[in-house]
Amino acid sequence: GEDAITIMTVHKAKGLEFPVVIMPYADWSLKPKNGSVLWSKSNQEPYNNMGIIPLNISSRLNQSHFSAPYQTELLDTYLDNMNLLYVAFTRPTDRLYAFTPMYNPNSTAAKTGDLSSLHQLLYLALKSPHYATIGQWNDNNTYTYGNNQNNTLTDAETDEVSPLTEYISNDY
């Protein structure tokens, strides 16, 4: 119906638009999963006679004969994730609500400059000087951008509305 909520993956939403999009888990890794397989070949001995071989993805590949294909896989994965983010953030016509974990500027990743997850990317981008001038951060670490249209509910609608007082989340 017209007042229905549609739940779908970002991939399924491609090409569609909705007045409001809520992303309760707007956080995913920007890097390939450790242990996933990268198929590659090498021109160096003794690997050059093996053809295409499966490699377990790990940062250790960066210091091996397979550094170039590993770097290519990293860049391809970043690009895929930026495309996914683009699709997710361009579906709403009126409002987007994206929930991410709190960014910890004292974390090891923050101190080493390791940009490995979406919440890190969003936080650092929105804290940059450019976005500080077009949006605003409030006291509960929420970034707001755009016009906040005051859509007042009618008396009939307020009977069915319950405020969200707790955000329940699980890491999967």
mmCIF file of N, CA, C and O in Angstrom, residues 31-112:
data_model
loop_
_atom_site.group_PDB
_atom_site.id
_atom_site.type_symbol
_atom_site.label_atom_id
_atom_site.label_comp_id
_atom_site.label_asym_id
_atom_site.label_seq_id
_atom_site.Cartn_x
_atom_site.Cartn_y
_atom_site.Cartn_z
ATOM 1 N N LYS A 31 37.372 -2.749 2.711
ATOM 2 C CA LYS A 31 38.469 -3.588 2.225
ATOM 3 C C LYS A 31 37.976 -5.005 1.981
ATOM 4 O O LYS A 31 36.969 -5.421 2.550
ATOM 5 N N PRO A 32 38.701 -5.775 1.167
ATOM 6 C CA PRO A 32 38.318 -7.180 0.993
ATOM 7 C C PRO A 32 38.437 -7.922 2.322
ATOM 8 O O PRO A 32 39.277 -7.582 3.157
ATOM 9 N N LYS A 33 37.578 -8.911 2.517
ATOM 10 C CA LYS A 33 37.626 -9.700 3.748
ATOM 11 C C LYS A 33 38.902 -10.521 3.806
ATOM 12 O O LYS A 33 39.270 -11.179 2.829
ATOM 13 N N ASN A 34 39.584 -10.470 4.965
ATOM 14 C CA ASN A 34 40.738 -11.345 5.146
ATOM 15 C C ASN A 34 40.281 -12.785 5.005
ATOM 16 O O ASN A 34 39.243 -13.160 5.524
ATOM 17 N N GLY A 35 41.059 -13.574 4.285
ATOM 18 C CA GLY A 35 40.724 -14.977 4.100
ATOM 19 C C GLY A 35 39.914 -15.248 2.850
ATOM 20 O O GLY A 35 39.781 -16.393 2.449
ATOM 21 N N SER A 36 39.345 -14.183 2.224
ATOM 22 C CA SER A 36 38.657 -14.429 0.957
ATOM 23 C C SER A 36 39.715 -14.697 -0.110
ATOM 24 O O SER A 36 40.903 -14.497 0.103
ATOM 25 N N VAL A 37 39.284 -15.175 -1.257
ATOM 26 C CA VAL A 37 40.229 -15.658 -2.265
ATOM 27 C C VAL A 37 40.431 -14.635 -3.376
ATOM 28 O O VAL A 37 39.476 -14.063 -3.895
ATOM 29 N N LEU A 38 41.684 -14.419 -3.705
ATOM 30 C CA LEU A 38 42.085 -13.600 -4.845
ATOM 31 C C LEU A 38 42.751 -14.539 -5.845
ATOM 32 O O LEU A 38 43.736 -15.204 -5.514
ATOM 33 N N TRP A 39 42.205 -14.622 -7.037
ATOM 34 C CA TRP A 39 42.787 -15.469 -8.074
ATOM 35 C C TRP A 39 43.779 -14.630 -8.868
ATOM 36 O O TRP A 39 43.436 -13.563 -9.362
ATOM 37 N N SER A 40 45.020 -15.113 -8.968
ATOM 38 C CA SER A 40 46.059 -14.325 -9.619
ATOM 39 C C SER A 40 47.119 -15.224 -10.236
ATOM 40 O O SER A 40 47.196 -16.411 -9.934
ATOM 41 N N LYS A 41 47.923 -14.634 -11.085
ATOM 42 C CA LYS A 41 49.091 -15.337 -11.610
ATOM 43 C C LYS A 41 50.296 -14.432 -11.439
ATOM 44 O O LYS A 41 50.159 -13.239 -11.188
ATOM 45 N N SER A 42 51.475 -15.030 -11.559
ATOM 46 C CA SER A 42 52.703 -14.277 -11.369
ATOM 47 C C SER A 42 53.684 -14.599 -12.485
ATOM 48 O O SER A 42 53.686 -15.703 -13.029
ATOM 49 N N ASN A 43 54.525 -13.634 -12.797
ATOM 50 C CA ASN A 43 55.582 -13.848 -13.791
ATOM 51 C C ASN A 43 56.901 -14.227 -13.120
ATOM 52 O O ASN A 43 57.901 -14.407 -13.801
ATOM 53 N N GLN A 44 56.912 -14.330 -11.798
ATOM 54 C CA GLN A 44 58.146 -14.625 -11.068
ATOM 55 C C GLN A 44 58.216 -16.103 -10.704
ATOM 56 O O GLN A 44 57.205 -16.735 -10.429
ATOM 57 N N GLU A 45 59.452 -16.618 -10.698
ATOM 58 C CA GLU A 45 59.700 -17.999 -10.276
ATOM 59 C C GLU A 45 59.338 -18.148 -8.811
ATOM 60 O O GLU A 45 59.550 -17.204 -8.046
ATOM 61 N N PRO A 46 58.852 -19.217 -8.337
ATOM 62 C CA PRO A 46 58.435 -20.440 -9.027
ATOM 63 C C PRO A 46 56.961 -20.398 -9.424
ATOM 64 O O PRO A 46 56.432 -21.368 -9.953
ATOM 65 N N TYR A 47 56.306 -19.260 -9.239
ATOM 66 C CA TYR A 47 54.866 -19.178 -9.457
ATOM 67 C C TYR A 47 54.481 -19.065 -10.926
ATOM 68 O O TYR A 47 53.346 -19.323 -11.285
ATOM 69 N N ASN A 48 55.421 -18.663 -11.796
ATOM 70 C CA ASN A 48 55.087 -18.416 -13.194
ATOM 71 C C ASN A 48 54.637 -19.669 -13.944
ATOM 72 O O ASN A 48 53.965 -19.570 -14.962
ATOM 73 N N ASN A 49 54.975 -20.847 -13.460
ATOM 74 C CA ASN A 49 54.578 -22.090 -14.119
ATOM 75 C C ASN A 49 53.261 -22.646 -13.579
ATOM 76 O O ASN A 49 52.803 -23.681 -14.037
ATOM 77 N N MET A 50 52.685 -21.979 -12.630
ATOM 78 C CA MET A 50 51.490 -22.502 -11.974
ATOM 79 C C MET A 50 50.190 -21.998 -12.587
ATOM 80 O O MET A 50 49.115 -22.467 -12.223
ATOM 81 N N GLY A 51 50.253 -21.033 -13.481
ATOM 82 C CA GLY A 51 49.023 -20.469 -14.028
ATOM 83 C C GLY A 51 48.331 -19.598 -12.985
ATOM 84 O O GLY A 51 48.977 -18.981 -12.139
ATOM 85 N N ILE A 52 47.026 -19.581 -13.026
ATOM 86 C CA ILE A 52 46.250 -18.788 -12.066
ATOM 87 C C ILE A 52 46.102 -19.597 -10.786
ATOM 88 O O ILE A 52 45.680 -20.750 -10.816
ATOM 89 N N ILE A 53 46.459 -18.954 -9.665
ATOM 90 C CA ILE A 53 46.403 -19.646 -8.376
ATOM 91 C C ILE A 53 45.540 -18.870 -7.377
ATOM 92 O O ILE A 53 45.444 -17.652 -7.465
ATOM 93 N N PRO A 54 44.921 -19.595 -6.447
ATOM 94 C CA PRO A 54 44.126 -18.908 -5.420
ATOM 95 C C PRO A 54 45.025 -18.423 -4.285
ATOM 96 O O PRO A 54 45.897 -19.144 -3.807
ATOM 97 N N LEU A 55 44.809 -17.187 -3.852
ATOM 98 C CA LEU A 55 45.564 -16.613 -2.746
ATOM 99 C C LEU A 55 44.585 -16.163 -1.671
ATOM 100 O O LEU A 55 43.549 -15.565 -1.978
ATOM 101 N N ASN A 56 44.901 -16.455 -0.420
ATOM 102 C CA ASN A 56 44.090 -15.942 0.676
ATOM 103 C C ASN A 56 44.420 -14.464 0.861
ATOM 104 O O ASN A 56 45.578 -14.111 1.051
ATOM 105 N N ILE A 57 43.390 -13.628 0.808
ATOM 106 C CA ILE A 57 43.612 -12.185 0.939
ATOM 107 C C ILE A 57 44.033 -11.856 2.366
ATOM 108 O O ILE A 57 43.403 -12.263 3.328
ATOM 109 N N SER A 58 45.137 -11.131 2.438
ATOM 110 C CA SER A 58 45.692 -10.678 3.700
ATOM 111 C C SER A 58 46.630 -9.524 3.374
ATOM 112 O O SER A 58 47.186 -9.452 2.268
ATOM 113 N N SER A 59 46.831 -8.637 4.322
ATOM 114 C CA SER A 59 47.747 -7.514 4.090
ATOM 115 C C SER A 59 49.173 -8.006 3.837
ATOM 116 O O SER A 59 49.986 -7.276 3.286
ATOM 117 N N ARG A 60 49.454 -9.254 4.205
ATOM 118 C CA ARG A 60 50.796 -9.810 3.941
ATOM 119 C C ARG A 60 51.088 -9.909 2.445
ATOM 120 O O ARG A 60 52.249 -9.920 2.049
ATOM 121 N N LEU A 61 50.043 -9.981 1.623
ATOM 122 C CA LEU A 61 50.254 -10.032 0.172
ATOM 123 C C LEU A 61 50.938 -8.762 -0.326
ATOM 124 O O LEU A 61 51.590 -8.772 -1.360
ATOM 125 N N ASN A 62 50.795 -7.681 0.408
ATOM 126 C CA ASN A 62 51.393 -6.413 0.011
ATOM 127 C C ASN A 62 52.920 -6.471 0.007
ATOM 128 O O ASN A 62 53.567 -5.695 -0.690
ATOM 129 N N GLN A 63 53.488 -7.372 0.804
ATOM 130 C CA GLN A 63 54.939 -7.528 0.858
ATOM 131 C C GLN A 63 55.373 -8.817 0.148
ATOM 132 O O GLN A 63 56.322 -9.464 0.564
ATOM 133 N N SER A 64 54.684 -9.186 -0.913
ATOM 134 C CA SER A 64 55.010 -10.428 -1.625
ATOM 135 C C SER A 64 55.079 -10.160 -3.130
ATOM 136 O O SER A 64 54.922 -9.033 -3.586
ATOM 137 N N HIS A 65 55.294 -11.245 -3.869
ATOM 138 C CA HIS A 65 55.290 -11.154 -5.334
ATOM 139 C C HIS A 65 53.910 -10.754 -5.859
ATOM 140 O O HIS A 65 53.779 -10.372 -7.012
ATOM 141 N N PHE A 66 52.918 -10.853 -5.026
ATOM 142 C CA PHE A 66 51.534 -10.600 -5.440
ATOM 143 C C PHE A 66 51.022 -9.230 -4.974
ATOM 144 O O PHE A 66 49.822 -9.009 -4.876
ATOM 145 N N SER A 67 51.949 -8.317 -4.726
ATOM 146 C CA SER A 67 51.578 -6.985 -4.250
ATOM 147 C C SER A 67 50.702 -6.238 -5.263
ATOM 148 O O SER A 67 49.707 -5.622 -4.888
ATOM 149 N N ALA A 68 51.055 -6.293 -6.537
ATOM 150 C CA ALA A 68 50.296 -5.557 -7.560
ATOM 151 C C ALA A 68 48.852 -6.056 -7.671
ATOM 152 O O ALA A 68 47.911 -5.242 -7.634
ATOM 153 N N PRO A 69 48.619 -7.379 -7.787
ATOM 154 C CA PRO A 69 47.207 -7.808 -7.842
ATOM 155 C C PRO A 69 46.459 -7.536 -6.538
ATOM 156 O O PRO A 69 45.253 -7.250 -6.553
ATOM 157 N N TYR A 70 47.159 -7.586 -5.405
ATOM 158 C CA TYR A 70 46.521 -7.271 -4.128
ATOM 159 C C TYR A 70 46.097 -5.805 -4.094
ATOM 160 O O TYR A 70 44.981 -5.482 -3.692
ATOM 161 N N GLN A 71 46.975 -4.901 -4.544
ATOM 162 C CA GLN A 71 46.642 -3.473 -4.590
ATOM 163 C C GLN A 71 45.471 -3.210 -5.546
ATOM 164 O O GLN A 71 44.586 -2.403 -5.250
ATOM 165 N N THR A 72 45.447 -3.915 -6.662
ATOM 166 C CA THR A 72 44.333 -3.792 -7.602
ATOM 167 C C THR A 72 43.034 -4.243 -6.953
ATOM 168 O O THR A 72 41.990 -3.594 -7.106
ATOM 169 N N GLU A 73 43.086 -5.345 -6.207
ATOM 170 C CA GLU A 73 41.898 -5.848 -5.507
ATOM 171 C C GLU A 73 41.422 -4.842 -4.455
ATOM 172 O O GLU A 73 40.223 -4.622 -4.303
ATOM 173 N N LEU A 74 42.357 -4.231 -3.728
ATOM 174 C CA LEU A 74 41.989 -3.198 -2.756
ATOM 175 C C LEU A 74 41.259 -2.036 -3.434
ATOM 176 O O LEU A 74 40.202 -1.602 -2.974
ATOM 177 N N LEU A 75 41.821 -1.541 -4.521
ATOM 178 C CA LEU A 75 41.213 -0.420 -5.239
ATOM 179 C C LEU A 75 39.851 -0.798 -5.821
ATOM 180 O O LEU A 75 38.899 -0.013 -5.745
ATOM 181 N N ASP A 76 39.748 -2.012 -6.380
ATOM 182 C CA ASP A 76 38.463 -2.468 -6.923
ATOM 183 C C ASP A 76 37.412 -2.573 -5.823
ATOM 184 O O ASP A 76 36.242 -2.214 -6.027
ATOM 185 N N THR A 77 37.814 -3.041 -4.650
ATOM 186 C CA THR A 77 36.877 -3.174 -3.536
ATOM 187 C C THR A 77 36.440 -1.801 -3.033
ATOM 188 O O THR A 77 35.256 -1.586 -2.751
ATOM 189 N N TYR A 78 37.364 -0.853 -2.933
ATOM 190 C CA TYR A 78 36.996 0.519 -2.556
ATOM 191 C C TYR A 78 35.999 1.088 -3.568
ATOM 192 O O TYR A 78 34.996 1.696 -3.194
ATOM 193 N N LEU A 79 36.280 0.905 -4.852
ATOM 194 C CA LEU A 79 35.396 1.417 -5.890
ATOM 195 C C LEU A 79 34.009 0.776 -5.802
ATOM 196 O O LEU A 79 32.986 1.473 -5.889
ATOM 197 N N ASP A 80 33.952 -0.535 -5.614
ATOM 198 C CA ASP A 80 32.662 -1.221 -5.457
ATOM 199 C C ASP A 80 31.887 -0.650 -4.273
ATOM 200 O O ASP A 80 30.675 -0.453 -4.346
ATOM 201 N N ASN A 81 32.582 -0.392 -3.183
ATOM 202 C CA ASN A 81 31.921 0.146 -1.988
ATOM 203 C C ASN A 81 31.474 1.591 -2.179
ATOM 204 O O ASN A 81 30.437 1.989 -1.646
ATOM 205 N N MET A 82 32.221 2.374 -2.930
ATOM 206 C CA MET A 82 31.785 3.746 -3.223
ATOM 207 C C MET A 82 30.541 3.721 -4.122
ATOM 208 O O MET A 82 29.626 4.524 -3.943
ATOM 209 N N ASN A 83 30.501 2.781 -5.062
ATOM 210 C CA ASN A 83 29.313 2.633 -5.904
ATOM 211 C C ASN A 83 28.106 2.215 -5.064
ATOM 212 O O ASN A 83 26.998 2.717 -5.262
ATOM 213 N N LEU A 84 28.312 1.299 -4.131
ATOM 214 C CA LEU A 84 27.240 0.855 -3.243
ATOM 215 C C LEU A 84 26.739 2.025 -2.389
ATOM 216 O O LEU A 84 25.534 2.224 -2.229
ATOM 217 N N LEU A 85 27.663 2.820 -1.875
ATOM 218 C CA LEU A 85 27.293 3.994 -1.086
ATOM 219 C C LEU A 85 26.517 5.000 -1.933
ATOM 220 O O LEU A 85 25.515 5.565 -1.487
ATOM 221 N N TYR A 86 26.946 5.194 -3.163
ATOM 222 C CA TYR A 86 26.240 6.094 -4.075
ATOM 223 C C TYR A 86 24.801 5.631 -4.280
ATOM 224 O O TYR A 86 23.862 6.425 -4.199
ATOM 225 N N VAL A 87 24.618 4.353 -4.555
ATOM 226 C CA VAL A 87 23.264 3.821 -4.750
ATOM 227 C C VAL A 87 22.431 4.039 -3.493
ATOM 228 O O VAL A 87 21.302 4.525 -3.556
ATOM 229 N N ALA A 88 22.982 3.711 -2.334
ATOM 230 C CA ALA A 88 22.236 3.840 -1.076
ATOM 231 C C ALA A 88 21.850 5.288 -0.800
ATOM 232 O O ALA A 88 20.721 5.566 -0.397
ATOM 233 N N PHE A 89 22.765 6.208 -1.020
ATOM 234 C CA PHE A 89 22.526 7.601 -0.648
ATOM 235 C C PHE A 89 21.748 8.389 -1.697
ATOM 236 O O PHE A 89 21.341 9.517 -1.430
ATOM 237 N N THR A 90 21.531 7.828 -2.867
ATOM 238 C CA THR A 90 20.772 8.554 -3.890
ATOM 239 C C THR A 90 19.378 7.965 -4.098
ATOM 240 O O THR A 90 18.670 8.383 -5.015
ATOM 241 N N ARG A 91 18.930 7.041 -3.264
ATOM 242 C CA ARG A 91 17.564 6.498 -3.378
ATOM 243 C C ARG A 91 16.506 7.440 -2.811
ATOM 244 O O ARG A 91 15.413 7.506 -3.340
ATOM 245 N N PRO A 92 16.768 8.166 -1.719
ATOM 246 C CA PRO A 92 15.694 9.005 -1.157
ATOM 247 C C PRO A 92 15.476 10.272 -1.982
ATOM 248 O O PRO A 92 16.419 10.867 -2.498
ATOM 249 N N THR A 93 14.199 10.670 -2.075
ATOM 250 C CA THR A 93 13.870 11.937 -2.725
ATOM 251 C C THR A 93 13.743 13.055 -1.704
ATOM 252 O O THR A 93 13.913 14.222 -2.049
ATOM 253 N N ASP A 94 13.424 12.713 -0.442
ATOM 254 C CA ASP A 94 13.215 13.740 0.583
ATOM 255 C C ASP A 94 14.184 13.631 1.757
ATOM 256 O O ASP A 94 14.763 14.622 2.157
ATOM 257 N N ARG A 95 14.323 12.440 2.321
ATOM 258 C CA ARG A 95 15.124 12.296 3.538
ATOM 259 C C ARG A 95 15.930 10.995 3.533
ATOM 260 O O ARG A 95 15.458 9.972 3.072
ATOM 261 N N LEU A 96 17.118 11.099 4.115
ATOM 262 C CA LEU A 96 17.978 9.937 4.317
ATOM 263 C C LEU A 96 18.390 9.906 5.782
ATOM 264 O O LEU A 96 18.856 10.911 6.316
ATOM 265 N N TYR A 97 18.189 8.756 6.413
ATOM 266 C CA TYR A 97 18.650 8.542 7.786
ATOM 267 C C TYR A 97 19.625 7.377 7.742
ATOM 268 O O TYR A 97 19.238 6.260 7.406
ATOM 269 N N ALA A 98 20.881 7.646 8.052
ATOM 270 C CA ALA A 98 21.910 6.605 8.045
ATOM 271 C C ALA A 98 22.478 6.485 9.457
ATOM 272 O O ALA A 98 22.941 7.474 10.028
ATOM 273 N N PHE A 99 22.415 5.282 10.016
ATOM 274 C CA PHE A 99 22.904 5.033 11.369
ATOM 275 C C PHE A 99 24.231 4.284 11.278
ATOM 276 O O PHE A 99 24.316 3.249 10.618
ATOM 277 N N THR A 100 25.239 4.823 11.951
ATOM 278 C CA THR A 100 26.557 4.196 11.958
ATOM 279 C C THR A 100 27.050 4.074 13.397
ATOM 280 O O THR A 100 26.567 4.784 14.272
ATOM 281 N N PRO A 101 28.019 3.209 13.619
ATOM 282 C CA PRO A 101 28.636 3.186 14.957
ATOM 283 C C PRO A 101 29.340 4.508 15.221
ATOM 284 O O PRO A 101 29.699 5.232 14.291
ATOM 285 N N MET A 102 29.539 4.811 16.487
ATOM 286 C CA MET A 102 30.274 6.025 16.857
ATOM 287 C C MET A 102 31.729 5.873 16.403
ATOM 288 O O MET A 102 32.328 4.815 16.570
ATOM 289 N N TYR A 103 32.255 6.918 15.844
ATOM 290 C CA TYR A 103 33.662 6.933 15.437
ATOM 291 C C TYR A 103 34.520 7.200 16.661
ATOM 292 O O TYR A 103 34.214 8.086 17.455
ATOM 293 N N ASN A 104 35.569 6.435 16.814
ATOM 294 C CA ASN A 104 36.480 6.611 17.940
ATOM 295 C C ASN A 104 37.796 7.188 17.425
ATOM 296 O O ASN A 104 38.606 6.461 16.854
ATOM 297 N N PRO A 105 38.026 8.485 17.616
ATOM 298 C CA PRO A 105 39.271 9.085 17.123
ATOM 299 C C PRO A 105 40.516 8.556 17.830
ATOM 300 O O PRO A 105 41.625 8.778 17.365
ATOM 301 N N ASN A 106 40.342 7.838 18.937
ATOM 302 C CA ASN A 106 41.480 7.260 19.652
ATOM 303 C C ASN A 106 41.746 5.808 19.273
ATOM 304 O O ASN A 106 42.632 5.179 19.832
ATOM 305 N N SER A 107 40.978 5.276 18.323
ATOM 306 C CA SER A 107 41.176 3.881 17.917
ATOM 307 C C SER A 107 42.492 3.723 17.166
ATOM 308 O O SER A 107 43.055 4.691 16.641
ATOM 309 N N THR A 108 42.964 2.500 17.091
ATOM 310 C CA THR A 108 44.193 2.203 16.350
ATOM 311 C C THR A 108 44.043 2.596 14.893
ATOM 312 O O THR A 108 44.949 3.175 14.296
ATOM 313 N N ALA A 109 42.886 2.285 14.307
ATOM 314 C CA ALA A 109 42.648 2.627 12.901
ATOM 315 C C ALA A 109 42.732 4.131 12.679
ATOM 316 O O ALA A 109 43.308 4.585 11.694
ATOM 317 N N ALA A 110 42.146 4.907 13.581
ATOM 318 C CA ALA A 110 42.189 6.364 13.439
ATOM 319 C C ALA A 110 43.616 6.885 13.562
ATOM 320 O O ALA A 110 44.031 7.777 12.827
ATOM 321 N N LYS A 111 44.374 6.328 14.509
ATOM 322 C CA LYS A 111 45.747 6.798 14.730
ATOM 323 C C LYS A 111 46.679 6.436 13.577
ATOM 324 O O LYS A 111 47.627 7.154 13.287
ATOM 325 N N THR A 112 46.416 5.297 12.906
ATOM 326 C CA THR A 112 47.275 4.871 11.802
ATOM 327 C C THR A 112 46.775 5.368 10.453
ATOM 328 O O THR A 112 47.445 5.187 9.447
#
